[in-house]
Structures are given as structure tokens and as C-alpha cells.
JSON list of C-alpha atoms in Angstrom, two decimals:
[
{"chain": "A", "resi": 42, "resn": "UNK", "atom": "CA", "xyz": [13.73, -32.89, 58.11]},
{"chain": "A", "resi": 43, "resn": "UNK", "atom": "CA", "xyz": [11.41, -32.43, 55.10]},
{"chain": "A", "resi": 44, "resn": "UNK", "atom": "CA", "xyz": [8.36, -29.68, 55.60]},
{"chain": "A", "resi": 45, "resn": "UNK", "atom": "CA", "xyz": [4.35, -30.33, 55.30]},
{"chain": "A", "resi": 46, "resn": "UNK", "atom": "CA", "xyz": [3.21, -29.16, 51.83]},
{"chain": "A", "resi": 47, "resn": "UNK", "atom": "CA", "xyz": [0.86, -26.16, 52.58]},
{"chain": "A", "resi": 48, "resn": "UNK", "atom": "CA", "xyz": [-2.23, -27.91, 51.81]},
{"chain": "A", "resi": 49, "resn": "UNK", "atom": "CA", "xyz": [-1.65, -30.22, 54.78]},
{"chain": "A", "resi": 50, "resn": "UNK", "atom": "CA", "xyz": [-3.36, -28.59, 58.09]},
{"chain": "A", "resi": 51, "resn": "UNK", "atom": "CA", "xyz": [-1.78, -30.50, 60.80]},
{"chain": "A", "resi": 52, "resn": "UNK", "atom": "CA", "xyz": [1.83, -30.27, 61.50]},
{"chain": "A", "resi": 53, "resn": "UNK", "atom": "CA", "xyz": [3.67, -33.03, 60.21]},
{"chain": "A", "resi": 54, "resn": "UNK", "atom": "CA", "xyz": [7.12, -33.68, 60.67]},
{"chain": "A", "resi": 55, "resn": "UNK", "atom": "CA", "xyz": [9.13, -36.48, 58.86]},
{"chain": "A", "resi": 56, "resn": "UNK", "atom": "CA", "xyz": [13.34, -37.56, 59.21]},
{"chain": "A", "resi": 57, "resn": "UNK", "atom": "CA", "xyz": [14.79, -39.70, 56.86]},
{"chain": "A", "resi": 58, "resn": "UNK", "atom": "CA", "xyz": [17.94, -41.83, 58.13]},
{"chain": "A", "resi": 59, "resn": "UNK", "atom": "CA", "xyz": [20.11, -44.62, 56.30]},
{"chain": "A", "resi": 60, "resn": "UNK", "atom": "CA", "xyz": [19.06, -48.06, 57.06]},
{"chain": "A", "resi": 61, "resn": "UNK", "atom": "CA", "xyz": [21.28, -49.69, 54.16]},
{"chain": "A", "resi": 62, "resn": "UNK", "atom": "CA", "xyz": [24.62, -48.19, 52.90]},
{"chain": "A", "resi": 63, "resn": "UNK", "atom": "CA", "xyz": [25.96, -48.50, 49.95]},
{"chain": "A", "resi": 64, "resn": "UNK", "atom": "CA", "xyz": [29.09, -50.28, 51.24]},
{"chain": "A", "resi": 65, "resn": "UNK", "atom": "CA", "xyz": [26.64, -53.68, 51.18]},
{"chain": "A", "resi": 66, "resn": "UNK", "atom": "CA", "xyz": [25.39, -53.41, 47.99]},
{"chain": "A", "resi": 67, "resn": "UNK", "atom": "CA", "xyz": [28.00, -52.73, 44.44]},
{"chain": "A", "resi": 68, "resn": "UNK", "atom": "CA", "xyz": [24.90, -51.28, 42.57]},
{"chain": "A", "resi": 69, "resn": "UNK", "atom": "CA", "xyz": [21.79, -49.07, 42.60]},
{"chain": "A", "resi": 70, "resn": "UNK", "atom": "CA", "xyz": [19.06, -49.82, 44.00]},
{"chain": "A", "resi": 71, "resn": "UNK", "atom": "CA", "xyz": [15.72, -49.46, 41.97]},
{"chain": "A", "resi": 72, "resn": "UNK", "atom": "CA", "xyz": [12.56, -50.93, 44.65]},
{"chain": "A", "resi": 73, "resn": "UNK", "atom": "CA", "xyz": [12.38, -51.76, 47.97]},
{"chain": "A", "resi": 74, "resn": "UNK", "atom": "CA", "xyz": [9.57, -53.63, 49.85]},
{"chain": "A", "resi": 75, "resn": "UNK", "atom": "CA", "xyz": [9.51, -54.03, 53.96]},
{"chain": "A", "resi": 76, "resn": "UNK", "atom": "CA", "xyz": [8.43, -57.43, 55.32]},
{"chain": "A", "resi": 77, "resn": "UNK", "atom": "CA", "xyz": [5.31, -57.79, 57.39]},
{"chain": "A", "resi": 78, "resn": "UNK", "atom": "CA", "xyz": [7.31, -57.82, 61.15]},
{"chain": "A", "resi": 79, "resn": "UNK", "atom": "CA", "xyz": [9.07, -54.95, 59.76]},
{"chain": "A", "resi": 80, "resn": "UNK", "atom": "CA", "xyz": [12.41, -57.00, 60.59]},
{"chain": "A", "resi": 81, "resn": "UNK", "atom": "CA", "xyz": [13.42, -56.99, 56.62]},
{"chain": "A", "resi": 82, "resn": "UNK", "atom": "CA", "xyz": [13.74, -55.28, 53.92]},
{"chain": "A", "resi": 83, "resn": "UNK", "atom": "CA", "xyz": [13.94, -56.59, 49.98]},
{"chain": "A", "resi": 84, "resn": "UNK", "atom": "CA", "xyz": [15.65, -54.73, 47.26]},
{"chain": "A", "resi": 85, "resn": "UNK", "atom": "CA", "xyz": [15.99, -54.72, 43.73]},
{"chain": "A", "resi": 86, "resn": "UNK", "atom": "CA", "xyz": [19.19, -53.99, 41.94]},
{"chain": "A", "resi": 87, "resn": "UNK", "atom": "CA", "xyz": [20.09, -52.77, 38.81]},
{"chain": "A", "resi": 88, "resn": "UNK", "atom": "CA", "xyz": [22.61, -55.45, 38.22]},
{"chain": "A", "resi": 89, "resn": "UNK", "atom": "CA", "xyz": [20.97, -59.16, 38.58]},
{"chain": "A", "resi": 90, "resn": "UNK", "atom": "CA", "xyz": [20.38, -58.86, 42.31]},
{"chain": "A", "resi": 91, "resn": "UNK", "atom": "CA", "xyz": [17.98, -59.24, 44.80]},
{"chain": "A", "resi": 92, "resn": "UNK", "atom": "CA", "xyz": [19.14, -58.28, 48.40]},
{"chain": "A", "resi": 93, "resn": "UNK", "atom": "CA", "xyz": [17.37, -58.99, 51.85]},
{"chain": "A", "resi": 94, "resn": "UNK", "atom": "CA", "xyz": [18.73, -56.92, 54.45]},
{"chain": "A", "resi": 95, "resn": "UNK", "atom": "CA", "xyz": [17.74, -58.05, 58.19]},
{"chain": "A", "resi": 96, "resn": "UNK", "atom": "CA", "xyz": [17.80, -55.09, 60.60]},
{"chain": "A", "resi": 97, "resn": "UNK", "atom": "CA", "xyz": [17.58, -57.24, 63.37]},
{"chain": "A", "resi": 98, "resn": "UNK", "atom": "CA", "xyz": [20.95, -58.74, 62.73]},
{"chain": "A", "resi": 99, "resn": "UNK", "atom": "CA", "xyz": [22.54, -56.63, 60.47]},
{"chain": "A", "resi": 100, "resn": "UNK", "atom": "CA", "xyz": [23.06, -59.68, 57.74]},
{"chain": "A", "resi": 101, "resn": "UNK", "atom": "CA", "xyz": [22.72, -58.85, 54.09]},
{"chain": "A", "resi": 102, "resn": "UNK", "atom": "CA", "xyz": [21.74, -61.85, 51.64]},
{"chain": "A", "resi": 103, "resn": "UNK", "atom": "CA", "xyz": [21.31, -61.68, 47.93]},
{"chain": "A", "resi": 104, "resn": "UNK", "atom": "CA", "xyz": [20.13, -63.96, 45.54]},
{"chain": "A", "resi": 105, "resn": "UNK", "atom": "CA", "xyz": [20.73, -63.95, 41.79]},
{"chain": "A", "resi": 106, "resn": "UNK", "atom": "CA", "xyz": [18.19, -63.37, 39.73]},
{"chain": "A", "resi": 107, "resn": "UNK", "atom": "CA", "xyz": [19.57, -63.87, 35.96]},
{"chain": "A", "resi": 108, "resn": "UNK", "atom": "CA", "xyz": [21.80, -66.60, 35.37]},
{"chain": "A", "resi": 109, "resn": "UNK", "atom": "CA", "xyz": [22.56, -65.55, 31.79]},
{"chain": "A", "resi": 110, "resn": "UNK", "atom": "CA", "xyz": [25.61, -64.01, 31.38]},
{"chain": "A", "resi": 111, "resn": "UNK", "atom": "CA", "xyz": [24.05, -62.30, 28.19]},
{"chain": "A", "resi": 112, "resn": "UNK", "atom": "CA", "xyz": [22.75, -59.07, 30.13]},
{"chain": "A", "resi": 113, "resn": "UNK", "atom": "CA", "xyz": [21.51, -57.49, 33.25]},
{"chain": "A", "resi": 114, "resn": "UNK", "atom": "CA", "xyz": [18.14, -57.74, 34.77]},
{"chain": "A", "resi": 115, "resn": "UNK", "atom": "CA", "xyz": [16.89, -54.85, 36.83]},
{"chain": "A", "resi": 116, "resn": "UNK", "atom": "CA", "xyz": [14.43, -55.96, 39.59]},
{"chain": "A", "resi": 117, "resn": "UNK", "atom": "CA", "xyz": [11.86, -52.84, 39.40]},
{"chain": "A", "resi": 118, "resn": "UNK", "atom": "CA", "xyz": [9.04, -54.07, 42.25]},
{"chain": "A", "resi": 119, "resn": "UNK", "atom": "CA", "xyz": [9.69, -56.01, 45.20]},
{"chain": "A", "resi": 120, "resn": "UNK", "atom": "CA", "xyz": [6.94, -57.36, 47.57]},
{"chain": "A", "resi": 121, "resn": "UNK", "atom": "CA", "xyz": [6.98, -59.48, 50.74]},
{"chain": "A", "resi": 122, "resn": "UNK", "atom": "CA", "xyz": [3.95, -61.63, 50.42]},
{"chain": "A", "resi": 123, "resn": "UNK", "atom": "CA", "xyz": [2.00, -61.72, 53.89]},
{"chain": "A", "resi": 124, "resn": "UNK", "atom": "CA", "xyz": [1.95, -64.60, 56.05]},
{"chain": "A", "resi": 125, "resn": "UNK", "atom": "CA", "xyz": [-2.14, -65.16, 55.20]},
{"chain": "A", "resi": 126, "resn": "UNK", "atom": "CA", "xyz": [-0.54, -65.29, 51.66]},
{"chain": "A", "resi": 127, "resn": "UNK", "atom": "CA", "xyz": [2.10, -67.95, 52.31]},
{"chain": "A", "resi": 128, "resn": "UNK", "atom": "CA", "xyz": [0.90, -69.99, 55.09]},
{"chain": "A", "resi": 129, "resn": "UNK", "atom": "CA", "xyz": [-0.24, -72.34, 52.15]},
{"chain": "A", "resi": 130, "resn": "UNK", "atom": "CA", "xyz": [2.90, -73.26, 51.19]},
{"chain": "A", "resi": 131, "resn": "UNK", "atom": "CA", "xyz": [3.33, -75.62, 54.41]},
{"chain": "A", "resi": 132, "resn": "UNK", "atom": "CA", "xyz": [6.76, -74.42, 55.31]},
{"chain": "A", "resi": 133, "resn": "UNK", "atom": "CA", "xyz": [6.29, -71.39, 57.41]},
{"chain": "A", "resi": 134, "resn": "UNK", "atom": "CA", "xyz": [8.99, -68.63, 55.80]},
{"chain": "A", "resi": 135, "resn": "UNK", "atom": "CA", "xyz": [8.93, -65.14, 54.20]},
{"chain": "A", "resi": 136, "resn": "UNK", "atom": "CA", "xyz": [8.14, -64.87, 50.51]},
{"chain": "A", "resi": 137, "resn": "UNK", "atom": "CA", "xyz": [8.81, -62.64, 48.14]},
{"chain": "A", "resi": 138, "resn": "UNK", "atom": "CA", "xyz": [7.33, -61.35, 44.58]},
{"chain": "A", "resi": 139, "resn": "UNK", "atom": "CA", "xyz": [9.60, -59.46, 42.01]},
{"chain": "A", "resi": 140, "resn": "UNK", "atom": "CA", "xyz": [8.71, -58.21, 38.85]},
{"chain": "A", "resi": 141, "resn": "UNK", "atom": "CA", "xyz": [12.11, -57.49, 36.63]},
{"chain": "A", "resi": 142, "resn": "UNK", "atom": "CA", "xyz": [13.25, -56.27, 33.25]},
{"chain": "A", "resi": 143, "resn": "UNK", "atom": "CA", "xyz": [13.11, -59.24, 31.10]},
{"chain": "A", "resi": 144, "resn": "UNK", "atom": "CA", "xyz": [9.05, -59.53, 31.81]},
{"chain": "A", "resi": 145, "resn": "UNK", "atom": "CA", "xyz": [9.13, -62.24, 34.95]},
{"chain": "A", "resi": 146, "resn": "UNK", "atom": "CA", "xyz": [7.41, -62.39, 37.78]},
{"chain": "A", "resi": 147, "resn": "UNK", "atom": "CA", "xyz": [8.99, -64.27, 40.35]},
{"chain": "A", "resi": 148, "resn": "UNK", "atom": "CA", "xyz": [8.37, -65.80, 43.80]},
{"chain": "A", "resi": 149, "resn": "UNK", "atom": "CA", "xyz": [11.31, -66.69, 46.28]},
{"chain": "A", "resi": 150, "resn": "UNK", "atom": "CA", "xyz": [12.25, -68.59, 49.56]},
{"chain": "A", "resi": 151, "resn": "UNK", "atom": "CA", "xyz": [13.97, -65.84, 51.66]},
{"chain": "A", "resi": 152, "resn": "UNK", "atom": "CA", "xyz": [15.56, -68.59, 53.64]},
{"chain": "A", "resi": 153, "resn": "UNK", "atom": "CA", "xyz": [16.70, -71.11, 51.59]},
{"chain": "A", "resi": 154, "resn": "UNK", "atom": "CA", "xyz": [17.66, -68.16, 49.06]},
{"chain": "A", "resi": 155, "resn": "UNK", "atom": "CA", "xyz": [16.41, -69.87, 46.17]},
{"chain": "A", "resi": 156, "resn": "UNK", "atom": "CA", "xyz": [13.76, -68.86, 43.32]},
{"chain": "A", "resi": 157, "resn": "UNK", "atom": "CA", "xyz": [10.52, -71.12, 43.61]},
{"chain": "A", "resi": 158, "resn": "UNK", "atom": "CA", "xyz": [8.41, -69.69, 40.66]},
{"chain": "A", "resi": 159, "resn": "UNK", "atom": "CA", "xyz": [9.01, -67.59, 37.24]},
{"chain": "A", "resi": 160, "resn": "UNK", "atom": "CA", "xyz": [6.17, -66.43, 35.08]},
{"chain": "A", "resi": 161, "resn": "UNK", "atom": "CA", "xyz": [6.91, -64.66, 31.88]},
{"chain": "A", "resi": 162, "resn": "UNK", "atom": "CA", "xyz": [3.96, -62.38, 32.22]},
{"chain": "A", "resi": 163, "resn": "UNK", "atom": "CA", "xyz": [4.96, -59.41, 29.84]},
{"chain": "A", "resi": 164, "resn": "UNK", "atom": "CA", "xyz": [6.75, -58.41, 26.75]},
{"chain": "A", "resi": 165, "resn": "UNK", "atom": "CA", "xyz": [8.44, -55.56, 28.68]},
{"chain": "A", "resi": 166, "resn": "UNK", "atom": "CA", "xyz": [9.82, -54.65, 31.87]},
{"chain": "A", "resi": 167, "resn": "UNK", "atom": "CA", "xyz": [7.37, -55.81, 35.09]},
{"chain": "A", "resi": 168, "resn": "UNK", "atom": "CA", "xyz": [7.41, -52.04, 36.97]},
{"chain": "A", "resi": 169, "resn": "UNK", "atom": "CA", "xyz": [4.92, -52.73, 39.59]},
{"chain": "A", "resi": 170, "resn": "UNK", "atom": "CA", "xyz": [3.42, -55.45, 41.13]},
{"chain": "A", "resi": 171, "resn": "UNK", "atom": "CA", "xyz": [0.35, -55.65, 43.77]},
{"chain": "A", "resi": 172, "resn": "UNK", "atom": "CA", "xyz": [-0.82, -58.86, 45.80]},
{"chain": "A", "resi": 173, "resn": "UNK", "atom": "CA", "xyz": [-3.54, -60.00, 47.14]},
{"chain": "A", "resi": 174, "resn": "UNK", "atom": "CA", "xyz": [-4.25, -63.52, 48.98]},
{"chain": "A", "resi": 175, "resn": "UNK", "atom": "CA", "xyz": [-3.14, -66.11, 46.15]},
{"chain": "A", "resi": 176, "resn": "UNK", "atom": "CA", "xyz": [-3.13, -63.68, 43.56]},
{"chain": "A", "resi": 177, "resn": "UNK", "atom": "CA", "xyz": [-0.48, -60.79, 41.96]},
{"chain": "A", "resi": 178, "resn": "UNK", "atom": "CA", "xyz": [-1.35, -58.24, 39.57]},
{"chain": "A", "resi": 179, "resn": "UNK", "atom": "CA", "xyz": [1.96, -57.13, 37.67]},
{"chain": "A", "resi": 180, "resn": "UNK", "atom": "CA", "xyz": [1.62, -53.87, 35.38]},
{"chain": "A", "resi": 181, "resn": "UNK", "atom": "CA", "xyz": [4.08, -53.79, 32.67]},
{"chain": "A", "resi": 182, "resn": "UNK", "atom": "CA", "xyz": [6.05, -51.90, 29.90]},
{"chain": "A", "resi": 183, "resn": "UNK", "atom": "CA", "xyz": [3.94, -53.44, 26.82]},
{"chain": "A", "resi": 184, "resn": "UNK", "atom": "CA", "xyz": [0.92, -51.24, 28.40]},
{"chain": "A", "resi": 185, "resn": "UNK", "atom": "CA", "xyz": [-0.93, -54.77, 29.95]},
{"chain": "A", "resi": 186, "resn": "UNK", "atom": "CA", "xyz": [-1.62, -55.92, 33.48]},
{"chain": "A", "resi": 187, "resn": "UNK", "atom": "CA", "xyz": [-1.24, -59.49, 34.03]},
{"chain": "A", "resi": 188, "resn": "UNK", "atom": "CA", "xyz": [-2.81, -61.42, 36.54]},
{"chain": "A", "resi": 189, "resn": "UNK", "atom": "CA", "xyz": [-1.01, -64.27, 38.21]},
{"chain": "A", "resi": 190, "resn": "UNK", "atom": "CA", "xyz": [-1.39, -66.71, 41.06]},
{"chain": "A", "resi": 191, "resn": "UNK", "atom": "CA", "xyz": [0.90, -69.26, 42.55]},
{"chain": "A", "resi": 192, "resn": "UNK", "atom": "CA", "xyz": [0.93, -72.83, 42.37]},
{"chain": "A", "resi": 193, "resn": "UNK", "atom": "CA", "xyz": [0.12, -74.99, 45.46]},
{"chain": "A", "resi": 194, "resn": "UNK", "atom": "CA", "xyz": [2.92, -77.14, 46.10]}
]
């Protein structure tokens, strides 16, 4: 159980507990991002992986995000996109928005596990990404945010 700083007035009390175990997942894991229902959560790897985990079932998929063999790509933000956000893409399932190491922004079909968009938006690494309706701001490691937006179908 972790303690309110002092400055906080009100008694605040907070546990931490292990929703994902290593045991499902062979590297570290470097952003997570909780879907809107709160039934999943998306996480970046250090090792060309993106996993969903759904707590409802207990199933773990992963998709891969580099298919070079030439090195790793580490997946540093992870965001569901809301159903507002998606609902344009006709089809009505969860999608996601990763920035990674190699300067891509991507947007993915949780379902069909399959990558539907890449933008090279930055020299550097893509550390942290915000949405917004149709639009993502990414903030990189070249110092620049980028904004984006995704195609309509």
C-alpha cells in the first residue's frame, strides 16, 4: 500500500496488484494504455511487440510490429482510440495508436490483429502520443510534435 504525500489533506489510500505476469510476455514492457470498457489493456514491448491482454477472458494477443529482421522496435506510447474516434471506420472494433522507436505512428485492428496505418512522423523515437477525435499529436525524440490524422476508409 503506497502512503499520501504530505501535501495531500485527505486520506488516500492506493494497492497495486498484478494484472499481467511476466510468464505471457518474453520482454519488458515500456507503455501501457487501458481500453475505453476497461476490458483491455495494450502494451508496448521492447522487442517488436504489441500485446492486448483481455481481462475478461484471460487471452493474450500480440501483433508484430517490425517485420525487419535488421533490429528491434520499442513501442514507447500506446493508446486505445475511443469509440467517438473510430465509429468512422464503419466496422465497429477497438483501435489502437502506437508511437515506436523507428519514428512511426501507427493505427491497428485489435481484432483482426493487423496494422491499418503507418506514418513516419519523426526522425527519432515517437515517446508519447495524445488523441483527440480524428486527430493524434505524437511528441518525439528530434524535439518536434507532429500532428496526424487518419484516413477515412
Amino acid at each position: 500500500t503506497f502512503r499520501a504525500a504530505p501535501s495531500i489533506s485527505a486520506p488516500f489510500r492506493c494497492a497495486c496488484r498484478t494484472l499481467v505476469s511476466r510468464r505471457r510476455c518474453n520482454s519488458r514492457i515500456v507503455s501501457c494504455g487501458w481500453s475505453e470498457d476497461g476490458s483491455m489493456i495494450a502494451c508496448g514491448s521492447g522487442e517488436d511487440r504489441l500485446y492486448i491482454y483481455h481481462l475478461d477472458t484471460g487471452r493474450t494477443d500480440s501483433m508484430l510490429v517490425n517485420q525487419a529482421k535488421d533490429d528491434s522496435t520499442i513501442i514507447w506510447s500506446v493508446r486505445f482510440l475511443s469509440s467517438s474516434q473510430w465509429a468512422y471506420y464503419l466496422s465497429m472494433t477497438s483501435r489502437i495508436v502506437t508511437g515506436d522507436s523507428r519514428g512511426s505512428v501507427q493505427v491497428w485492428d485489435v481484432s483482426k490483429r493487423i496494422m491499418l496505418e503507418n506514418h513516419k512522423a519523426h526522425e527519432g523515437d515517437v515517446l508519447t502520443l495524445s488523441v483527440f477525435s480524428f486527430l493524434d499529436a505524437s511528441g518525439g525524440g528530434d524535439a518536434k510534435v507532429c500532428e496526424g490524422w487518419h484516413d477515412d476508409p
